[in-house]
PDB file of N, CA and C in Angstrom:
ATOM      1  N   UNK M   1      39.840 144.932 113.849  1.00  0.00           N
ATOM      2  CA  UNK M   1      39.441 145.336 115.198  1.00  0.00           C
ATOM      3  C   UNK M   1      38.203 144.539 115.604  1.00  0.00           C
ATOM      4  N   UNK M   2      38.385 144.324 116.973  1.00  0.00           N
ATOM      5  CA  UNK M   2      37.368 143.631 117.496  1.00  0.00           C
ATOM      6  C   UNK M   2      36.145 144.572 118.393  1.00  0.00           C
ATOM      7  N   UNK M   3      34.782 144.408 118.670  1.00  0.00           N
ATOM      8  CA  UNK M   3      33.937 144.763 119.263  1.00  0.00           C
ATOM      9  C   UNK M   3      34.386 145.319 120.775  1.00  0.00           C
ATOM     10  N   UNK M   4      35.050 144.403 121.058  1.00  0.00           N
ATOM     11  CA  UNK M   4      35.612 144.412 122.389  1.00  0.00           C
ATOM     12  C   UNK M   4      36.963 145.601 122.742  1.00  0.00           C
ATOM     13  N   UNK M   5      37.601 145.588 121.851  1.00  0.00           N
ATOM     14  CA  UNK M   5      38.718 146.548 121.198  1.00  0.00           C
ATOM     15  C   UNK M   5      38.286 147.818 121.347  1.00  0.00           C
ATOM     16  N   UNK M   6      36.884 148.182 120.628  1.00  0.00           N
ATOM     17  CA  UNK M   6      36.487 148.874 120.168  1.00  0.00           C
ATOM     18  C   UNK M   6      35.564 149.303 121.377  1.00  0.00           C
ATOM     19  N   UNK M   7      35.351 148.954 122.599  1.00  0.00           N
ATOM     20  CA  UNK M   7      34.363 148.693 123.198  1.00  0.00           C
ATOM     21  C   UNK M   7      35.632 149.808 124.792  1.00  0.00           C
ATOM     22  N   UNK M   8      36.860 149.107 124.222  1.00  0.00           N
ATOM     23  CA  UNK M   8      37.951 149.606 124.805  1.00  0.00           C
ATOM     24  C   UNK M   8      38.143 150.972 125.143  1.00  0.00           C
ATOM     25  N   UNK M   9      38.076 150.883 123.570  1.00  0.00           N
ATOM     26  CA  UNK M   9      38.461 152.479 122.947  1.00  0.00           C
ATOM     27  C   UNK M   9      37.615 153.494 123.555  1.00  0.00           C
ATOM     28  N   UNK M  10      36.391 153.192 123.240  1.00  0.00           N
ATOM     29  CA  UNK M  10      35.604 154.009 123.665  1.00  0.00           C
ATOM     30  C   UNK M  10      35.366 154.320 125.452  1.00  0.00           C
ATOM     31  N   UNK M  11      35.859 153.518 126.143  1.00  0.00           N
ATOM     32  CA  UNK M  11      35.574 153.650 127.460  1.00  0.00           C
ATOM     33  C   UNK M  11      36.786 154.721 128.056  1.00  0.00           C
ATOM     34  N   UNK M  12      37.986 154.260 127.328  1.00  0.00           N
ATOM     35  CA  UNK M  12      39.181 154.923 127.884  1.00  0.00           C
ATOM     36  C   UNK M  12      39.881 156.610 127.291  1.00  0.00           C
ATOM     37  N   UNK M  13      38.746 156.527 125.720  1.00  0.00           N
ATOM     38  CA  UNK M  13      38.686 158.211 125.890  1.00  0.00           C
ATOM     39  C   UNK M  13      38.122 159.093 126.027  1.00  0.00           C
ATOM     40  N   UNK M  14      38.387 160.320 126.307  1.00  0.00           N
ATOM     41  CA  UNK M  14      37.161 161.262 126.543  1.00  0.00           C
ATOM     42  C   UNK M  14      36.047 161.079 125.196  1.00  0.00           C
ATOM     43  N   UNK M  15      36.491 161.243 124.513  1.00  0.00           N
ATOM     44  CA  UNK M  15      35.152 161.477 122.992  1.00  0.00           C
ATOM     45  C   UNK M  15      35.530 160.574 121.941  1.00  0.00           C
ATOM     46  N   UNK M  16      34.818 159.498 121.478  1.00  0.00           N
ATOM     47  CA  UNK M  16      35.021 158.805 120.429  1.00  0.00           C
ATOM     48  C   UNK M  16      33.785 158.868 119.267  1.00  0.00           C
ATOM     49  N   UNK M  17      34.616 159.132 117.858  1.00  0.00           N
ATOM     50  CA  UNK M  17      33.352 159.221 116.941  1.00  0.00           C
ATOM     51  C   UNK M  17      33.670 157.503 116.342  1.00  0.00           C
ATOM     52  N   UNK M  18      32.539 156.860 115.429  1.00  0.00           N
ATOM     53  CA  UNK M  18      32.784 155.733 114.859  1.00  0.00           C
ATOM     54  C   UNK M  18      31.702 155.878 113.549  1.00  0.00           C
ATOM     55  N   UNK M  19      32.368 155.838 112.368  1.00  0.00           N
ATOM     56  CA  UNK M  19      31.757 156.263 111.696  1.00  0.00           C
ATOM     57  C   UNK M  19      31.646 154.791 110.543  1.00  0.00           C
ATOM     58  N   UNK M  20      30.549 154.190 110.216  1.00  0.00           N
ATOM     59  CA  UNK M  20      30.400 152.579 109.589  1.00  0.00           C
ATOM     60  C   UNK M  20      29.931 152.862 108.373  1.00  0.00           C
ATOM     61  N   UNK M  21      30.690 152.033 107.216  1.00  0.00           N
ATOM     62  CA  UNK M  21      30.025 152.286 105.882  1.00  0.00           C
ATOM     63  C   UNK M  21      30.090 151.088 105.827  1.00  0.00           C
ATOM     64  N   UNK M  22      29.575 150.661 104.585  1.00  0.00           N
ATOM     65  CA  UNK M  22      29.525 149.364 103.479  1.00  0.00           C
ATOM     66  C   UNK M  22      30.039 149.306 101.879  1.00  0.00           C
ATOM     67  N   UNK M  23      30.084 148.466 101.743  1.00  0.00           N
ATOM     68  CA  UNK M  23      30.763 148.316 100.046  1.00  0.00           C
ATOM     69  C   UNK M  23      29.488 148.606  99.525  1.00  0.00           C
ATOM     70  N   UNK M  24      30.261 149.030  98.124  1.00  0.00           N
ATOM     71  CA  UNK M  24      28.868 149.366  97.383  1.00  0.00           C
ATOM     72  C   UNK M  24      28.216 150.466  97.611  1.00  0.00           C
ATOM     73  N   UNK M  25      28.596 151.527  98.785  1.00  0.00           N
ATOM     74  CA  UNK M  25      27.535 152.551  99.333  1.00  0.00           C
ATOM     75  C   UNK M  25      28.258 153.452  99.148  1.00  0.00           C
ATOM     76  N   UNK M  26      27.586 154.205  97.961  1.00  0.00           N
ATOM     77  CA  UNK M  26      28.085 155.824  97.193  1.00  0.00           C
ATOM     78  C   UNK M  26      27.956 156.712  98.126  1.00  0.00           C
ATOM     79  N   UNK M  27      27.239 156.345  98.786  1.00  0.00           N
ATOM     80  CA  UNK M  27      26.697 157.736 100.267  1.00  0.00           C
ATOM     81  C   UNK M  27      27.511 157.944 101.138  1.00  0.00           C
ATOM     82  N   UNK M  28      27.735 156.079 102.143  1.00  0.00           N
ATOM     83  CA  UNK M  28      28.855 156.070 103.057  1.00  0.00           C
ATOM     84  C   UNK M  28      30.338 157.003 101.889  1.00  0.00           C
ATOM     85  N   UNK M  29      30.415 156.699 100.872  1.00  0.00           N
ATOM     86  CA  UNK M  29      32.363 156.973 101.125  1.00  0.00           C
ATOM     87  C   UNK M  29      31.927 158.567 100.186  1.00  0.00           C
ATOM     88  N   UNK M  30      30.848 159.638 100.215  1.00  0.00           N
ATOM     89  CA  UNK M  30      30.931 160.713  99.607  1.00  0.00           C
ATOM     90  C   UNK M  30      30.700 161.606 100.876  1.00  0.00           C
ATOM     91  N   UNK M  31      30.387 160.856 102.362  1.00  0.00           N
ATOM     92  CA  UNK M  31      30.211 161.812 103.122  1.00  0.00           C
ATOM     93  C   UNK M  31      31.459 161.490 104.350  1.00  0.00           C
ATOM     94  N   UNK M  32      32.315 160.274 104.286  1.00  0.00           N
ATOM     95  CA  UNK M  32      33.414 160.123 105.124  1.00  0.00           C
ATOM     96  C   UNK M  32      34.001 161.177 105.190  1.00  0.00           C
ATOM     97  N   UNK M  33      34.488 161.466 104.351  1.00  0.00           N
ATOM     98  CA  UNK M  33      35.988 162.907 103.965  1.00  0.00           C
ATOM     99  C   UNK M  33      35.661 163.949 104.819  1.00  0.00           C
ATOM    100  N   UNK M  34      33.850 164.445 104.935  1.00  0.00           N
ATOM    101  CA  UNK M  34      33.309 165.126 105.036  1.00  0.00           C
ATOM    102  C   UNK M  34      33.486 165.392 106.806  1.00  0.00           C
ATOM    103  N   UNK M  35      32.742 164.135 107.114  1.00  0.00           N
ATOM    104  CA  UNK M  35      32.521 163.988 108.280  1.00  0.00           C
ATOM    105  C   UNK M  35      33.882 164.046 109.231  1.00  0.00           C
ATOM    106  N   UNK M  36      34.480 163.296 108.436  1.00  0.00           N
ATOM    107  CA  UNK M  36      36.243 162.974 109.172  1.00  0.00           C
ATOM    108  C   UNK M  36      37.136 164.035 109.002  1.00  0.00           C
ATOM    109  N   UNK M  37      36.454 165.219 108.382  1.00  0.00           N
ATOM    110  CA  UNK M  37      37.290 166.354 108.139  1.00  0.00           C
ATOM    111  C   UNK M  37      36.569 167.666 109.299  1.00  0.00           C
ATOM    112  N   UNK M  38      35.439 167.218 109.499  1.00  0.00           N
ATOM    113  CA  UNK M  38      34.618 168.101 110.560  1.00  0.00           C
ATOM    114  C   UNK M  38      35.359 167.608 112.013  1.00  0.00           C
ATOM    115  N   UNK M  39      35.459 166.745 112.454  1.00  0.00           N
ATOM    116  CA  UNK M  39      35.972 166.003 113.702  1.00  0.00           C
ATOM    117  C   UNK M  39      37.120 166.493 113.710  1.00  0.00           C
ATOM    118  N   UNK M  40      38.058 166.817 112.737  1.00  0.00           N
ATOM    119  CA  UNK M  40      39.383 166.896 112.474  1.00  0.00           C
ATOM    120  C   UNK M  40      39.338 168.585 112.641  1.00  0.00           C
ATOM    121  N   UNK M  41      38.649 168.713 112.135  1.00  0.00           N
ATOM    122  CA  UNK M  41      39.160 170.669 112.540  1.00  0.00           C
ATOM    123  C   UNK M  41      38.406 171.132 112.735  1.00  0.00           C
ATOM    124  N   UNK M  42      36.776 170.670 113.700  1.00  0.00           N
ATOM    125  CA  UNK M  42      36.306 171.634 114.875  1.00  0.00           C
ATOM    126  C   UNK M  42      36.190 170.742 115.988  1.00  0.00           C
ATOM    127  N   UNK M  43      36.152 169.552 116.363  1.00  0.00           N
ATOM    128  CA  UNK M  43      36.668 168.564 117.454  1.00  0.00           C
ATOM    129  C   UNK M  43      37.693 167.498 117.148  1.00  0.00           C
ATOM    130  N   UNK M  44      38.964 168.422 117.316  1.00  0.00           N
ATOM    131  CA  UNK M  44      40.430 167.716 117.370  1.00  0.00           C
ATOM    132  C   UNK M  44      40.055 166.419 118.612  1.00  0.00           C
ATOM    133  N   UNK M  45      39.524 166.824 119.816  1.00  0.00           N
ATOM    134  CA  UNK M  45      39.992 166.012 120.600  1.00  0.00           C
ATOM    135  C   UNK M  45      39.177 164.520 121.063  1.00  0.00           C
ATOM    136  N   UNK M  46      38.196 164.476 119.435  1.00  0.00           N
ATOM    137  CA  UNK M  46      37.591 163.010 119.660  1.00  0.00           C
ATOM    138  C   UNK M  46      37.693 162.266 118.457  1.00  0.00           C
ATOM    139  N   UNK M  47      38.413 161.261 119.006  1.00  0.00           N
ATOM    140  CA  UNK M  47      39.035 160.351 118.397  1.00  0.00           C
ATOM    141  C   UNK M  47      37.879 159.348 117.162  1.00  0.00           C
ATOM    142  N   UNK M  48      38.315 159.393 115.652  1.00  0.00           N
ATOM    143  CA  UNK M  48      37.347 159.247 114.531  1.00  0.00           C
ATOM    144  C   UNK M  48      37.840 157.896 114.306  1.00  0.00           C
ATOM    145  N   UNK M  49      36.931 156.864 114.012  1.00  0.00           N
ATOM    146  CA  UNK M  49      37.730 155.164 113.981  1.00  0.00           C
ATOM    147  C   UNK M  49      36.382 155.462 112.988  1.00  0.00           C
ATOM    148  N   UNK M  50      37.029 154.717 111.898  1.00  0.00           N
ATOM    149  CA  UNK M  50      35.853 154.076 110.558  1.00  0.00           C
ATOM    150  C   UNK M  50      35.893 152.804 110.806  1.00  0.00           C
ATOM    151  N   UNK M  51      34.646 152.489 110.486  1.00  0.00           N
ATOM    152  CA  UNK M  51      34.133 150.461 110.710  1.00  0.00           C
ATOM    153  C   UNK M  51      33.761 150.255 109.509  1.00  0.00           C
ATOM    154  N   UNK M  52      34.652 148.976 108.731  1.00  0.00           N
ATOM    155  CA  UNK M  52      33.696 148.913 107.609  1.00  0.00           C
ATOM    156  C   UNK M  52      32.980 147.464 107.741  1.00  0.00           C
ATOM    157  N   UNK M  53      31.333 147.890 107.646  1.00  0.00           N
ATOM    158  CA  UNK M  53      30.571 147.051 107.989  1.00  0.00           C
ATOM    159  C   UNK M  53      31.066 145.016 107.613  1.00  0.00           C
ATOM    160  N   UNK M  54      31.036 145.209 106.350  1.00  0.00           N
ATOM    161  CA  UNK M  54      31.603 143.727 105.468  1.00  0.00           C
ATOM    162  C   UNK M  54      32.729 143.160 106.001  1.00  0.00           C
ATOM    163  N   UNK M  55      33.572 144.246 106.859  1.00  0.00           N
ATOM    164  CA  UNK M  55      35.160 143.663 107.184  1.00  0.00           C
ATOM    165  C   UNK M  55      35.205 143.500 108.820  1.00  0.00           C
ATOM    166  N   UNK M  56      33.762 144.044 109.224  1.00  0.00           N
ATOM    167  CA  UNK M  56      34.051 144.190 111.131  1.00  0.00           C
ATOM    168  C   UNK M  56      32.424 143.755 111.545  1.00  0.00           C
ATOM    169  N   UNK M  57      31.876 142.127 110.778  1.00  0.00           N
ATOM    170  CA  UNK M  57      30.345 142.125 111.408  1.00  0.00           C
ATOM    171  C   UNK M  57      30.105 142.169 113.042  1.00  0.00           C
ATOM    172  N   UNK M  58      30.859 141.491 113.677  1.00  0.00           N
ATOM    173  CA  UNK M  58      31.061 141.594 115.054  1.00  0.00           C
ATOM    174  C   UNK M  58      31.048 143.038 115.412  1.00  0.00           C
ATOM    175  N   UNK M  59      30.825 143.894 115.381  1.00  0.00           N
ATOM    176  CA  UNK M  59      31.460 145.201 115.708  1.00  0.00           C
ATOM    177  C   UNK M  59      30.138 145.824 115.080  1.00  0.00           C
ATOM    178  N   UNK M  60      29.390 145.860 114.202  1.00  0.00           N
ATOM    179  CA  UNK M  60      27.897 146.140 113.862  1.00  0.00           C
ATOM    180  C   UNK M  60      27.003 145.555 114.587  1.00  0.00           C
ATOM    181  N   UNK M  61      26.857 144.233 114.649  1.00  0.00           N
ATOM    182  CA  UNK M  61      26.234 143.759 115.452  1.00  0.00           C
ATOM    183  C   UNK M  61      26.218 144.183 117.214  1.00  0.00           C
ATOM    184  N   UNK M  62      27.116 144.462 117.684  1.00  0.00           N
ATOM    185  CA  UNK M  62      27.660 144.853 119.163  1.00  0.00           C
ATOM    186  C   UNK M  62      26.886 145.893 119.232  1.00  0.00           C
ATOM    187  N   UNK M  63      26.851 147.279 118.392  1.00  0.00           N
ATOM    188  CA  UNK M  63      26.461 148.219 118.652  1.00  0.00           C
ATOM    189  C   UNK M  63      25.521 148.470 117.908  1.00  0.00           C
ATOM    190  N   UNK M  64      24.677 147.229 117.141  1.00  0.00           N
ATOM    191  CA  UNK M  64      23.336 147.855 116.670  1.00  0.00           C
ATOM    192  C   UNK M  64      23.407 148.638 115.736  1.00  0.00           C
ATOM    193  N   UNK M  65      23.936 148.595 114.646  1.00  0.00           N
ATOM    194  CA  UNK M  65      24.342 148.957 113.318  1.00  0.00           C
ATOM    195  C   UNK M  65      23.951 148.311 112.527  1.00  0.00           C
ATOM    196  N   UNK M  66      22.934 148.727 111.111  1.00  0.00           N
ATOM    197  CA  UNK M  66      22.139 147.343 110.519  1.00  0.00           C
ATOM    198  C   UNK M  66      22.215 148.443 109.293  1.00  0.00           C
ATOM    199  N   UNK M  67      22.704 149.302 109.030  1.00  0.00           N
ATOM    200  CA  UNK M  67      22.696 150.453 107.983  1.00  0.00           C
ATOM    201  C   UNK M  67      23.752 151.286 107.917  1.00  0.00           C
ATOM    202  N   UNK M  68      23.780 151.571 106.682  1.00  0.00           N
ATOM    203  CA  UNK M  68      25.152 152.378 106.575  1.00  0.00           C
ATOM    204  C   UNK M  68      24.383 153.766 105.248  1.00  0.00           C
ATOM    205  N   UNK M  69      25.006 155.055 105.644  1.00  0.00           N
ATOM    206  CA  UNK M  69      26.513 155.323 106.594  1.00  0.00           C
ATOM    207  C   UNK M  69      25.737 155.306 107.998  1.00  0.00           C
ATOM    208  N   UNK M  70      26.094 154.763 109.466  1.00  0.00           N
ATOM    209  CA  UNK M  70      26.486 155.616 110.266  1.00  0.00           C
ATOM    210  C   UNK M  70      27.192 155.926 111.508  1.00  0.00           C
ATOM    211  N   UNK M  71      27.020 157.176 111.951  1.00  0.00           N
ATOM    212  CA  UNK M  71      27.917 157.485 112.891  1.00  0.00           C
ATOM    213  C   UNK M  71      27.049 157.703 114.447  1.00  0.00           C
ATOM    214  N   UNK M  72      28.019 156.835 115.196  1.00  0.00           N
ATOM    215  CA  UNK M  72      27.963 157.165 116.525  1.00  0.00           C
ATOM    216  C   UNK M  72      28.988 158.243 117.086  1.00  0.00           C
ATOM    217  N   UNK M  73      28.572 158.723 118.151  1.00  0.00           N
ATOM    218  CA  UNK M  73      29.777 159.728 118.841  1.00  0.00           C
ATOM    219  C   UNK M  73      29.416 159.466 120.182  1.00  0.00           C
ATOM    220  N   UNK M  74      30.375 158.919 120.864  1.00  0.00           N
ATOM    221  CA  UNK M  74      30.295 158.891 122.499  1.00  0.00           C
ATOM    222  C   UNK M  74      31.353 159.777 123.142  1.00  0.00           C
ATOM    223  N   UNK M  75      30.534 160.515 124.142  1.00  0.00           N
ATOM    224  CA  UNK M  75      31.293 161.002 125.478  1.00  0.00           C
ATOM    225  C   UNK M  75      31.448 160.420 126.608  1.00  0.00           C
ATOM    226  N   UNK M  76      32.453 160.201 127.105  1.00  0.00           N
ATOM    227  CA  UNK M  76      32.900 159.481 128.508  1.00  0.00           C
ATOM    228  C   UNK M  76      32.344 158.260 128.230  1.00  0.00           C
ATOM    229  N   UNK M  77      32.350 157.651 127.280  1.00  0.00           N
ATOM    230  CA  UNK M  77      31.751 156.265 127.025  1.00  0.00           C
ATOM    231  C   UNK M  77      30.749 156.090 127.270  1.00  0.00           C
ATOM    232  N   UNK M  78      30.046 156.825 126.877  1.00  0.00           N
ATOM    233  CA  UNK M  78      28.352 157.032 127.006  1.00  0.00           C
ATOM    234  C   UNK M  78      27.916 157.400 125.157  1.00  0.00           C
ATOM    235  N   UNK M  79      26.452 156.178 125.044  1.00  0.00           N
ATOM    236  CA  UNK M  79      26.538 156.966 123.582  1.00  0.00           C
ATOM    237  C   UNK M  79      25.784 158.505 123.708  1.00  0.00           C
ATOM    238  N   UNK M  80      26.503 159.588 123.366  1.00  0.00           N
ATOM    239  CA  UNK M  80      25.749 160.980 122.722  1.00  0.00           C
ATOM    240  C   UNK M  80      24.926 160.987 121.823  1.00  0.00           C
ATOM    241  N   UNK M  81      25.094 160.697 120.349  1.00  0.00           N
ATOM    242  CA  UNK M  81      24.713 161.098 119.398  1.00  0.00           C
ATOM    243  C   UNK M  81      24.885 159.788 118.431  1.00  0.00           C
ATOM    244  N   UNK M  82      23.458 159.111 117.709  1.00  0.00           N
ATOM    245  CA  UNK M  82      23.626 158.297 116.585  1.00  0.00           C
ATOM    246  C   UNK M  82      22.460 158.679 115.342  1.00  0.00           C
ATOM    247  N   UNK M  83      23.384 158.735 114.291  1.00  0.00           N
ATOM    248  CA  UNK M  83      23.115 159.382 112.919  1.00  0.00           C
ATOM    249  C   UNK M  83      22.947 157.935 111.977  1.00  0.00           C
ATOM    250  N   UNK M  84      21.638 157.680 111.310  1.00  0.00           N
ATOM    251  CA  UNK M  84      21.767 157.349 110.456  1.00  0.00           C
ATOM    252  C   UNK M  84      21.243 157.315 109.201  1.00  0.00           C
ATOM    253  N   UNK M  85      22.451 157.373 108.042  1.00  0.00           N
ATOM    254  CA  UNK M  85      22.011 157.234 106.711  1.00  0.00           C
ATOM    255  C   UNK M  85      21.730 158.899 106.759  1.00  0.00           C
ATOM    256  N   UNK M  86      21.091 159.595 106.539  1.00  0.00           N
ATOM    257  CA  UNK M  86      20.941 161.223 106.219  1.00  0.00           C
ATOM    258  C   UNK M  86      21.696 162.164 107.078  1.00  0.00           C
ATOM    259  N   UNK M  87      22.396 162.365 106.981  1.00  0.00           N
ATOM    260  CA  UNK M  87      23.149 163.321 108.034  1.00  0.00           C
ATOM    261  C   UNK M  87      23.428 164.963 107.312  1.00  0.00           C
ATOM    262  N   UNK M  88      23.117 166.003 107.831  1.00  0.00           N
ATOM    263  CA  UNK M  88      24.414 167.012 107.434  1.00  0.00           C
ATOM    264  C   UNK M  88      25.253 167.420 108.335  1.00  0.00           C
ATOM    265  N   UNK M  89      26.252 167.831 107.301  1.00  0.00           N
ATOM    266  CA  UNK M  89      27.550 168.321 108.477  1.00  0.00           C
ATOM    267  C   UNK M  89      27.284 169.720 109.627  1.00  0.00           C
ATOM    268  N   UNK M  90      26.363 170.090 108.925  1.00  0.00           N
ATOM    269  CA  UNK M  90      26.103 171.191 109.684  1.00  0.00           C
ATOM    270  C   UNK M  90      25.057 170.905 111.442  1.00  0.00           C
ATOM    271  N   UNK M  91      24.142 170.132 111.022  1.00  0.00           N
ATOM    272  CA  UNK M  91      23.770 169.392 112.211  1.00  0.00           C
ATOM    273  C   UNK M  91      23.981 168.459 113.285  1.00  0.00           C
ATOM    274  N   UNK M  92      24.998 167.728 112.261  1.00  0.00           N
ATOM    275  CA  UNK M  92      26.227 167.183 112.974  1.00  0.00           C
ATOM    276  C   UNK M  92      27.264 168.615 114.583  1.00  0.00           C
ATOM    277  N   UNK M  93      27.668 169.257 113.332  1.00  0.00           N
ATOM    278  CA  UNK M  93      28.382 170.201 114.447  1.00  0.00           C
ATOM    279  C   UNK M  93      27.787 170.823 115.590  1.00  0.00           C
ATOM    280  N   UNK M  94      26.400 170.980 114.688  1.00  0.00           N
ATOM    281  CA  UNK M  94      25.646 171.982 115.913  1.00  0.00           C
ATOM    282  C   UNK M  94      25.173 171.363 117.212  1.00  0.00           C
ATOM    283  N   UNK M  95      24.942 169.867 116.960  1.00  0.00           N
ATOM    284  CA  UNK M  95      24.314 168.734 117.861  1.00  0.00           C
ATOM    285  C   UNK M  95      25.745 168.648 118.781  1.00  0.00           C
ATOM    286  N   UNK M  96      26.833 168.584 118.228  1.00  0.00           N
ATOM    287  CA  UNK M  96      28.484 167.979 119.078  1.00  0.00           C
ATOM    288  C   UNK M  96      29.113 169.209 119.842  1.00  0.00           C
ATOM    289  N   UNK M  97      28.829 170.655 119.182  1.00  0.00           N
ATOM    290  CA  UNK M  97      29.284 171.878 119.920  1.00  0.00           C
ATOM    291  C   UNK M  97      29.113 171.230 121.371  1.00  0.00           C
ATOM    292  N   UNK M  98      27.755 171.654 121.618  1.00  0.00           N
ATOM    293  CA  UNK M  98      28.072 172.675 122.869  1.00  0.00           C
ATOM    294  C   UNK M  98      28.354 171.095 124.343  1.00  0.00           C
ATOM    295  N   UNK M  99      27.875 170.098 124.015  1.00  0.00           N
ATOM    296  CA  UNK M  99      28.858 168.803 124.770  1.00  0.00           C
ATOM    297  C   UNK M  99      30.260 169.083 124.757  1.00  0.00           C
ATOM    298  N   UNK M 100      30.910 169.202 123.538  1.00  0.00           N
ATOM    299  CA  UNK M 100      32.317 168.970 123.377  1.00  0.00           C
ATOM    300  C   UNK M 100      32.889 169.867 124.154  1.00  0.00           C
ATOM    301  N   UNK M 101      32.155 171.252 124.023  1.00  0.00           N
ATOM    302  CA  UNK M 101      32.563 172.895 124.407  1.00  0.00           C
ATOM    303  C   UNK M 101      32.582 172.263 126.173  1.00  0.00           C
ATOM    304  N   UNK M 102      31.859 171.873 126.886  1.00  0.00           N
ATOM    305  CA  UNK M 102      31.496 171.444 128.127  1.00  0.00           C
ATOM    306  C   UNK M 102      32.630 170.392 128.348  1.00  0.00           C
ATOM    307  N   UNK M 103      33.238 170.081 128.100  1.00  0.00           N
ATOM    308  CA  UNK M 103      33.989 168.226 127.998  1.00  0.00           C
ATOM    309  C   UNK M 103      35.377 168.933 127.926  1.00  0.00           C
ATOM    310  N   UNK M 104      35.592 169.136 127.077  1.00  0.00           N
ATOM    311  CA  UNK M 104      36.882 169.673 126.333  1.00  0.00           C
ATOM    312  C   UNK M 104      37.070 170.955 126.582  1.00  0.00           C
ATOM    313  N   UNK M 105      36.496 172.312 126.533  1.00  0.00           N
ATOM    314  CA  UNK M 105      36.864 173.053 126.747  1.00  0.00           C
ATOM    315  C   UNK M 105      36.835 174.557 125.162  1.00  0.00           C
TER     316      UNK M 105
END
């Protein structure tokens, strides 16, 4: 995927999460499952794309990504929310509620 692709994506749906790791990073792939399982069954309706940094530099660079793990989440193609490197899931949700609740319904 390209920056531009990706640049796509995000404009044309309501809620996009993008969540960037790196090789080598015990952190990025012990909190993916985590994160991609929160999006998945308390905001079904925003769409989760993983970037992996080493395989998509164009696409870090675009959006100012210089560390991993992390995650952006945009609404209406606007960025909301960017996390990086320390995250919990629980602050995660509590920060995405009440937007999503407003957006989505």
């Amino acid at each position: 995927m390209e920056a531009n692709a990706l640049k796509e994506i995000i404009n044309s749906e309501l809620a996009v999460a993008v969540y960037f790791s790196a090789p080598n990073c015990s952190v990025c792939y012990a909190l993916k499952p985590k994160v991609e399982a929160l999006f998945l069954n308390e905001f079904p309706a925003v769409k989760f794309i993983h970037v992996e940094i080493d395989k998509s530099p164009g696409i870090s660079g675009a959006f100012g990504v210089f560390s991993a793990p992390t995650l952006l989440v945009f609404f209406e193609g606007k960025e909301f929310l960017r996390k990086v490197r320390l995250m919990s899931i629980q602050e995660l949700q509590q920060k995405i509620e009440r937007p999503y609740k407003l957006l989505i319904g």
